[in-house]
mmCIF file of C-alpha atoms and ligand atoms in Angstrom:
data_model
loop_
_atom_site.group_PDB
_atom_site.id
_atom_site.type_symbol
_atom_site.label_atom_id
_atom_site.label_comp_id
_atom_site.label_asym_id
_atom_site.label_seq_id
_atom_site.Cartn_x
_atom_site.Cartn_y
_atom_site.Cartn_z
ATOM 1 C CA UNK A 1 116.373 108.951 100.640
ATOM 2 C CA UNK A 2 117.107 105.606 98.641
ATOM 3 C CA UNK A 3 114.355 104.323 95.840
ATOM 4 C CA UNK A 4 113.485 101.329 95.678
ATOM 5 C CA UNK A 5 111.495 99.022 93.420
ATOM 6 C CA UNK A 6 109.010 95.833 94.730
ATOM 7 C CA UNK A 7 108.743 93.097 92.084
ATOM 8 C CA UNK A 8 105.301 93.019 92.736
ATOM 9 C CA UNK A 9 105.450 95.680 90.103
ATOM 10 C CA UNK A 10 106.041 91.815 87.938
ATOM 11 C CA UNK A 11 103.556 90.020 90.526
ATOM 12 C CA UNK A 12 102.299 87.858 87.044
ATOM 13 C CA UNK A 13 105.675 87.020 86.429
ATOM 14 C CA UNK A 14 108.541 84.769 87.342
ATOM 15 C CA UNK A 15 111.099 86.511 89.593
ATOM 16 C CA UNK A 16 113.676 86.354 87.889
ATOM 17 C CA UNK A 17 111.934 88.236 84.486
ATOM 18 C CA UNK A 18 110.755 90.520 87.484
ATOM 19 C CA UNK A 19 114.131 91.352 88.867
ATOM 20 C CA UNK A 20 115.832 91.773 85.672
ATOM 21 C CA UNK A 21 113.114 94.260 83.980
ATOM 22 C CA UNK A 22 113.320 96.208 87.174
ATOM 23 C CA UNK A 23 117.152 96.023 87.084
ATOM 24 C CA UNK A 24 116.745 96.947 83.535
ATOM 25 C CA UNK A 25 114.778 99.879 84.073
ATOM 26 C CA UNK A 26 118.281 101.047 86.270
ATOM 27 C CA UNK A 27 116.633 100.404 90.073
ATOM 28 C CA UNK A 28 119.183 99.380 92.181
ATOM 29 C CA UNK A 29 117.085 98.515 95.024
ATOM 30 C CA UNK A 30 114.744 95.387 94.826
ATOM 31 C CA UNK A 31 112.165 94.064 97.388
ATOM 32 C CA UNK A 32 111.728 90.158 96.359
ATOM 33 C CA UNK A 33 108.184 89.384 97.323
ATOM 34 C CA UNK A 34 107.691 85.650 97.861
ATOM 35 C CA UNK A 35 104.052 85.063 96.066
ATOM 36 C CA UNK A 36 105.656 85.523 92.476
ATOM 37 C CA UNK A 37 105.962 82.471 90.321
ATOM 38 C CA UNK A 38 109.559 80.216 91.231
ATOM 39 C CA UNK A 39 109.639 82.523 94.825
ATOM 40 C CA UNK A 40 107.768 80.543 97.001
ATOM 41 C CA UNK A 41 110.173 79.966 100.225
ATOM 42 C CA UNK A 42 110.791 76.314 100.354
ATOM 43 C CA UNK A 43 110.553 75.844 96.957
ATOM 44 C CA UNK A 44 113.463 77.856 95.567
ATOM 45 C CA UNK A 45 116.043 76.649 93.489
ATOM 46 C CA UNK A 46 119.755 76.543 93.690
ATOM 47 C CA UNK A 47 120.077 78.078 89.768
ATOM 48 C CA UNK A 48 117.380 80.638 90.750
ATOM 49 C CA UNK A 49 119.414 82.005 93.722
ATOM 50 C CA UNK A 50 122.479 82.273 91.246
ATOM 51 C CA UNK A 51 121.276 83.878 89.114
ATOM 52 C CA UNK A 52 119.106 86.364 91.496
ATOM 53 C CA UNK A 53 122.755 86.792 92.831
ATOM 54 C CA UNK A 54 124.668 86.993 88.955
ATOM 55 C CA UNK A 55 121.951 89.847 88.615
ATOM 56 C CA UNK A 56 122.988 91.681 91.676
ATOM 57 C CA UNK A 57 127.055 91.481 91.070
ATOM 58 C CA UNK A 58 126.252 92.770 87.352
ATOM 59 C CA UNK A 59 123.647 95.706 88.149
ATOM 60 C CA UNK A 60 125.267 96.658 91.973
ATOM 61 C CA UNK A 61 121.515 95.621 92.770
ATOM 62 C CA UNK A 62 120.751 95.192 96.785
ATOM 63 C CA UNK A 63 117.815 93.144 98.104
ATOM 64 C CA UNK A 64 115.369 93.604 100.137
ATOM 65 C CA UNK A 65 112.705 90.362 100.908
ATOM 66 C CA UNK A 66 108.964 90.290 101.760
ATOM 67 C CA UNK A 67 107.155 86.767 103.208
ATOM 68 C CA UNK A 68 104.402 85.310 101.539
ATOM 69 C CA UNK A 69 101.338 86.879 102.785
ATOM 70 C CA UNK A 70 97.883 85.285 101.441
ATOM 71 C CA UNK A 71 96.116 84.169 103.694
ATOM 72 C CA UNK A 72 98.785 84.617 106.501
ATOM 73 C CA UNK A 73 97.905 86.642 109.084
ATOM 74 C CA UNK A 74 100.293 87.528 112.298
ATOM 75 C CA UNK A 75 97.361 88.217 114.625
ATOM 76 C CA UNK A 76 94.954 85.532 113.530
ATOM 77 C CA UNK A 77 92.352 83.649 115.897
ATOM 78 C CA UNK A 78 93.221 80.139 114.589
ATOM 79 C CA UNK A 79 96.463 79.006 115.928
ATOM 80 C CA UNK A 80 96.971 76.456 112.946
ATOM 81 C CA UNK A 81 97.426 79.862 110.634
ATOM 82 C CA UNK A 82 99.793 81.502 112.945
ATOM 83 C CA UNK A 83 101.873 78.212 113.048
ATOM 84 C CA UNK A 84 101.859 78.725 108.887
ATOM 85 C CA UNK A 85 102.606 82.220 109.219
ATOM 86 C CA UNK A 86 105.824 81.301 111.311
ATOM 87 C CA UNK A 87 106.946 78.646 108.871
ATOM 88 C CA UNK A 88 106.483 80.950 106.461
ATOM 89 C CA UNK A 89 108.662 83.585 107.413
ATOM 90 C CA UNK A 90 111.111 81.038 108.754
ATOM 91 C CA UNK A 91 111.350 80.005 105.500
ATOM 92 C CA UNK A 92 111.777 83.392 104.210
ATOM 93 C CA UNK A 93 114.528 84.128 106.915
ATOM 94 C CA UNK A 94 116.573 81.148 105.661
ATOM 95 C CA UNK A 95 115.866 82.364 101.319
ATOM 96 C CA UNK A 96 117.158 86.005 102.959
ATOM 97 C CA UNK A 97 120.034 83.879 104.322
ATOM 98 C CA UNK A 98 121.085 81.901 100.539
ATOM 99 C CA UNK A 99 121.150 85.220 99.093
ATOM 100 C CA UNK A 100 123.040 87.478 101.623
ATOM 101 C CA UNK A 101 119.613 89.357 102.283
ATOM 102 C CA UNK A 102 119.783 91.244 105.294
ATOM 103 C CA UNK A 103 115.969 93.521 105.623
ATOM 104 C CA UNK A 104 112.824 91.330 105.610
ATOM 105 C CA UNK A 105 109.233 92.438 106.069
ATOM 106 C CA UNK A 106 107.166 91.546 108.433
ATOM 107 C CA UNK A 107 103.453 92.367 108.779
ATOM 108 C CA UNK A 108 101.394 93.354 112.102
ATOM 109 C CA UNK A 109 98.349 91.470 111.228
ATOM 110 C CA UNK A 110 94.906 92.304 111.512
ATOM 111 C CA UNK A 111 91.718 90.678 113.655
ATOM 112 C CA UNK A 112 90.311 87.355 112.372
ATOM 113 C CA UNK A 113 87.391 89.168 113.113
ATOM 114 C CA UNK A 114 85.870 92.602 114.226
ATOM 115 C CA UNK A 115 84.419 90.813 117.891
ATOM 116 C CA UNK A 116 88.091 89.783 118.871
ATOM 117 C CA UNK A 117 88.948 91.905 121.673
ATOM 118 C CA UNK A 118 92.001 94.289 120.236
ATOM 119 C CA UNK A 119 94.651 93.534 122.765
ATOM 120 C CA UNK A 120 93.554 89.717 122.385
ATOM 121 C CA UNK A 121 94.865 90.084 118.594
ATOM 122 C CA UNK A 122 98.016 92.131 119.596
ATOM 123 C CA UNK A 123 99.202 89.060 121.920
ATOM 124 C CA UNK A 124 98.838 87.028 118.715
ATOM 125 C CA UNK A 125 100.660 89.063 116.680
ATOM 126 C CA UNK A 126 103.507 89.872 119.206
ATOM 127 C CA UNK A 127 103.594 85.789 119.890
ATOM 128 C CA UNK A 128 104.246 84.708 116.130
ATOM 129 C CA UNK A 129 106.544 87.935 115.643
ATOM 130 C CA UNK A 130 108.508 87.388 119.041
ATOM 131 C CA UNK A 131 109.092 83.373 117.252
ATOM 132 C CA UNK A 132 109.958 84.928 114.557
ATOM 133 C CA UNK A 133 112.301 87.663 115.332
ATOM 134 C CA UNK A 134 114.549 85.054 117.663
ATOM 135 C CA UNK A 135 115.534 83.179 114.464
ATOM 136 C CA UNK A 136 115.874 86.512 112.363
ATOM 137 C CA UNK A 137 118.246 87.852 115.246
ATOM 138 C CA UNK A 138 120.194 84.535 115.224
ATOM 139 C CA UNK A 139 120.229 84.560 111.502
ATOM 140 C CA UNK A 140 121.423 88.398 111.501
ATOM 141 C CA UNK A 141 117.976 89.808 109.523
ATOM 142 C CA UNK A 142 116.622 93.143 110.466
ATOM 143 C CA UNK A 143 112.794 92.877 110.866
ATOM 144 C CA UNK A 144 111.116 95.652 109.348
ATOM 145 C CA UNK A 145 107.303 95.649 110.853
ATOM 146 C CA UNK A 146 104.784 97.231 108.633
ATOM 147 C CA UNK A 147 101.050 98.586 109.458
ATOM 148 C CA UNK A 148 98.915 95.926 107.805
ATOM 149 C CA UNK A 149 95.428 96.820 109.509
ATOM 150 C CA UNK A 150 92.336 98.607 108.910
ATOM 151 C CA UNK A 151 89.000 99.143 108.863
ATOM 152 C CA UNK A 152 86.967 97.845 112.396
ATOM 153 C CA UNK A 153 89.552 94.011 112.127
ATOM 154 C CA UNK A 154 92.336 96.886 112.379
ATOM 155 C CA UNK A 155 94.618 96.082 115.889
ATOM 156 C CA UNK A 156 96.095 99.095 115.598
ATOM 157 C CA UNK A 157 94.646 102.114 117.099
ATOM 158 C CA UNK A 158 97.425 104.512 117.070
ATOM 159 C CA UNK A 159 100.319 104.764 115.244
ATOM 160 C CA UNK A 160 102.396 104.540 118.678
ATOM 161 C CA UNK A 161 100.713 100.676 118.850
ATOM 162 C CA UNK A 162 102.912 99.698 116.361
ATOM 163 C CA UNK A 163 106.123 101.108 118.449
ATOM 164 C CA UNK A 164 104.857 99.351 121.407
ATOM 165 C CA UNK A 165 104.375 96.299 119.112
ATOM 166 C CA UNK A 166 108.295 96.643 117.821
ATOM 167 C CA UNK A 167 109.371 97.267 121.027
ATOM 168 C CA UNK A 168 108.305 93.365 122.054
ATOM 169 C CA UNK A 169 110.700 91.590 119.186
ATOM 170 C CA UNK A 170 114.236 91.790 118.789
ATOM 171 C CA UNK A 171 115.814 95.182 119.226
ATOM 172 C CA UNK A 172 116.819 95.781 115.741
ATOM 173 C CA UNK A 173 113.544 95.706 114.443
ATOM 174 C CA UNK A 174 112.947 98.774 112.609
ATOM 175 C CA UNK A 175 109.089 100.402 111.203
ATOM 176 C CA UNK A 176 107.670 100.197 107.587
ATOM 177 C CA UNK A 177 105.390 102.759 107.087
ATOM 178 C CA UNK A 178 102.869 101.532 103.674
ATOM 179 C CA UNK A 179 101.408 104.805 102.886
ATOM 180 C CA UNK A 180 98.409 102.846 100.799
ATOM 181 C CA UNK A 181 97.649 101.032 103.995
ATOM 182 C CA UNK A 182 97.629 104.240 106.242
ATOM 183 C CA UNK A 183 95.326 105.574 103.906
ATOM 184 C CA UNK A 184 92.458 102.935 104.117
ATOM 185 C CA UNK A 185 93.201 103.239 108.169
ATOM 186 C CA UNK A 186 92.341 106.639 107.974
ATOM 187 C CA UNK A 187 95.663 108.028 109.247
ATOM 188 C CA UNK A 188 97.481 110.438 107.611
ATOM 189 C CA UNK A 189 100.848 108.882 106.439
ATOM 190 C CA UNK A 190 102.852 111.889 106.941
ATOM 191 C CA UNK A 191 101.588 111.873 110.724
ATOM 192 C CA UNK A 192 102.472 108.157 111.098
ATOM 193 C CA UNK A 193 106.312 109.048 109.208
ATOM 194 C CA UNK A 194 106.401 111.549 111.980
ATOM 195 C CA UNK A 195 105.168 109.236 114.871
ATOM 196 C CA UNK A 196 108.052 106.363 113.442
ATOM 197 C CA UNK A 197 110.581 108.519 112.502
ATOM 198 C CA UNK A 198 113.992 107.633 114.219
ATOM 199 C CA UNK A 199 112.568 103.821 113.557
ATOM 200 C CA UNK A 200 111.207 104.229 110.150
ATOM 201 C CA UNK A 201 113.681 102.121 108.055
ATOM 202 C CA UNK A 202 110.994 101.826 104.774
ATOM 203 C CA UNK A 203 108.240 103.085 103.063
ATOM 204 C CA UNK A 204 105.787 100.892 100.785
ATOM 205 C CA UNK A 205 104.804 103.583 98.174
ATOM 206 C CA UNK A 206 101.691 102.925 96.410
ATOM 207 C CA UNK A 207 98.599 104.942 95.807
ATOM 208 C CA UNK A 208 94.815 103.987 95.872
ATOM 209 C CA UNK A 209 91.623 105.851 96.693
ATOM 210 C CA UNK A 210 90.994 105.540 100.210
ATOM 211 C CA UNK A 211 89.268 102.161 100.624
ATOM 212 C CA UNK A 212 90.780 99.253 98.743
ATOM 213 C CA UNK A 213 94.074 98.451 98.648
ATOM 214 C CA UNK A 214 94.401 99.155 95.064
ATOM 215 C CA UNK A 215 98.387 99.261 94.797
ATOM 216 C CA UNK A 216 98.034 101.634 92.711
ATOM 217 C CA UNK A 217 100.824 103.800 90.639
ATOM 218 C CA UNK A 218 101.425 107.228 92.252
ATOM 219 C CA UNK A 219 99.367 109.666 90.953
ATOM 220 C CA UNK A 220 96.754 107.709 89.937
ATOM 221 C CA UNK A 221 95.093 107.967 93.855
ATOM 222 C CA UNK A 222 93.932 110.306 96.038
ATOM 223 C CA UNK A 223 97.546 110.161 98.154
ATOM 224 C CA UNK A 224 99.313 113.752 99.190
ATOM 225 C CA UNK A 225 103.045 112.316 98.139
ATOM 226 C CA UNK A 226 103.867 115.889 98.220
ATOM 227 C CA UNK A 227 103.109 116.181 101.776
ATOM 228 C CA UNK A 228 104.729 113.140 102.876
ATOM 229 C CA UNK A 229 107.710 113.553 100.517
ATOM 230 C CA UNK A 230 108.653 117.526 101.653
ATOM 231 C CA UNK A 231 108.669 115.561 105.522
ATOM 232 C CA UNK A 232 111.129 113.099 104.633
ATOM 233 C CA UNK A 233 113.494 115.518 102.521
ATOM 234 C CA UNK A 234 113.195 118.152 105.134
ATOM 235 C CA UNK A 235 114.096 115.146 107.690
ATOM 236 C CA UNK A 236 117.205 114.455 105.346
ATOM 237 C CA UNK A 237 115.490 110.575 106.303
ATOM 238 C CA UNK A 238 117.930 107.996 104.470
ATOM 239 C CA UNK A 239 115.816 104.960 104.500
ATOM 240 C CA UNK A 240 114.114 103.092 100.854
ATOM 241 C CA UNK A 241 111.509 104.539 99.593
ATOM 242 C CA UNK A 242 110.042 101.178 98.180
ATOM 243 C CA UNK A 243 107.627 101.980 95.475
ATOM 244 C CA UNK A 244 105.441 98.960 95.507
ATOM 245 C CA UNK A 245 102.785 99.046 92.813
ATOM 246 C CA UNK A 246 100.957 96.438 91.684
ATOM 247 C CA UNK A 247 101.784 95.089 88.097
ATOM 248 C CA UNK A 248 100.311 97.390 85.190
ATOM 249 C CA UNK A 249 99.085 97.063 81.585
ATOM 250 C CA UNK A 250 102.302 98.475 81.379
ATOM 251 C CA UNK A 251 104.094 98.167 84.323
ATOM 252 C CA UNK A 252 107.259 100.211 82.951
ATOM 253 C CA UNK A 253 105.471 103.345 82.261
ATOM 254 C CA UNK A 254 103.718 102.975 85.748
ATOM 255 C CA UNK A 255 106.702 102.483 87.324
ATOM 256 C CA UNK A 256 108.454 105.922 85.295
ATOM 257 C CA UNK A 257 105.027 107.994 86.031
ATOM 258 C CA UNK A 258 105.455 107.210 89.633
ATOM 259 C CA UNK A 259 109.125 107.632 90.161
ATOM 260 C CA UNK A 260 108.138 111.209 87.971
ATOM 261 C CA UNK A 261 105.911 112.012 90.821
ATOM 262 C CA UNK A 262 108.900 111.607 93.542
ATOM 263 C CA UNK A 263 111.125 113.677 91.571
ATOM 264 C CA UNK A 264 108.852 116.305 91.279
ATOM 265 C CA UNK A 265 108.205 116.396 94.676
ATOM 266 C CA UNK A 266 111.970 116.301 95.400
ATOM 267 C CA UNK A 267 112.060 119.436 92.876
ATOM 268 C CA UNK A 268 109.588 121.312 94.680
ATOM 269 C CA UNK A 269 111.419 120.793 97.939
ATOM 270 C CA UNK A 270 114.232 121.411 96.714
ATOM 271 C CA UNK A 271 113.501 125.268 95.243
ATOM 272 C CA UNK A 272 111.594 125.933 98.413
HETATM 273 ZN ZN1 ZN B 1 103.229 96.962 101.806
#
């Protein structure tokens, strides 16, 4: 498996300090999230795409790029927010497009609230993703849909809902499992890596304690990476392993304490 780095690891940054400390740190891998500071999709400038793409020719560095997200949900009630969440990722489909980016994240969504009826939701979410992935397809971007629900707004009820969910936008849409996210659903992550296998391009890798969604280093939760790690070495799996914690007092050390924890893991499998 690949490791990867999420600049939200830099979220109280600008991107491009973001990218280059990560780059510096010798990741190779790097998921561009669109909330940090000179990001935004729409707003991006012509010198900040050079030199996101000087960094790459100097450090061999390949991209990876996740929407905006506040306050955009996929599967939300008010049709003025889905509209927003479509421009949104449009815009993030043509940022992907300036810079040669060819993965992008997309979210499932979650209820606007716990009353609407489940497969209500799921027609909004497949609607604004079905927009979506026609201009991705056309634009040659690989749709990667991650689990993005929990709790009693969560429009997911089994892992295979988010199969039948990929299996209504474009055919090269491949699964994101967020392990952090699993855990607040209540589902084992392992069982959901084994439920999206042959489609499981990504991972989001962060820890937290089983209710918020702390983004936490690994480690510093209450997440079995052993567990799921052992599945995907023993799988020989070959997709990124995106460790996406949020940014740190010290965001290097968090970032060497967690990658630690995967090599360990590795290790152990490895001896076994
Ligand atoms: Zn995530």
């Amino acid at each position: 498996m690949n490791i990867g780095v999420s600049t939200l690891l830099y979220e109280n940054e600008d991107i491009i300090t973001a990218v280059s400390s990560i780059a510096e740190a010798g990741q190779k891998r790097i998921e561009l999230f669109c909330e940090i500071a000179g990001f935004r999709p729409g707003e991006v400038s012509d010198e900040t795409v050079d030199t996101l793409a000087d960094l790459a020719l100097e450090h061999g560095i390949t991209y990876s790029i996740h929407p905006p997200c506040i306050g955009l949900n996929p599967a939300s009630s008010d049709s003025s927010e889905r509209a927003r969440v479509v421009e949104a990722y449009i815009g993030t489909i043509e940022l992907a497009t300036r810079l040669g980016i060819r993965d992008m994240v997309v979210h499932c969504g979650s209820k606007s609230d716990p009353r609407v009826p489940t497969e209500i939701a799921l027609g909004f979410a497949s609607q604004t993703l079905q927009t979506v992935g026609d201009v991705a397809q056309q634009a040659g971007v690989v749709m990667m849909l991650e689990n993005t629900c929990w709790k009693e707004t969560s429009i997911l009820e089994s892992p295979q809902d988010l199969i039948d969910l990929a299996d209504l936008c474009p055919p090269s849409t491949c699964l994101l499992l967020d392990v952090g996210h699993a855990m607040i659903w209540g589902v084992n992550p392992t069982e959901c890596a084994r439920a999206w296998f042959p489609r499981l391009a990504q991972i989001h890798a962060h820890d937290n304690h089983g209710e918020c969604d702390e983004h936490l280093p690994l480690g510093d939760g209450i997440i079995d990476w052993k567990e799921l790690i052992s599945f995907l070495a023993m799988e020989r799996w070959d997709g990124v392993f995106m460790i996406e914690v949020g940014q740190q007092e010290d965001s290097a050390d968090a970032l060497e304490r967690s990658l630690d924890i995967v090599r360990e893991c590795l290790a152990q499998c490895a001896n076994a």
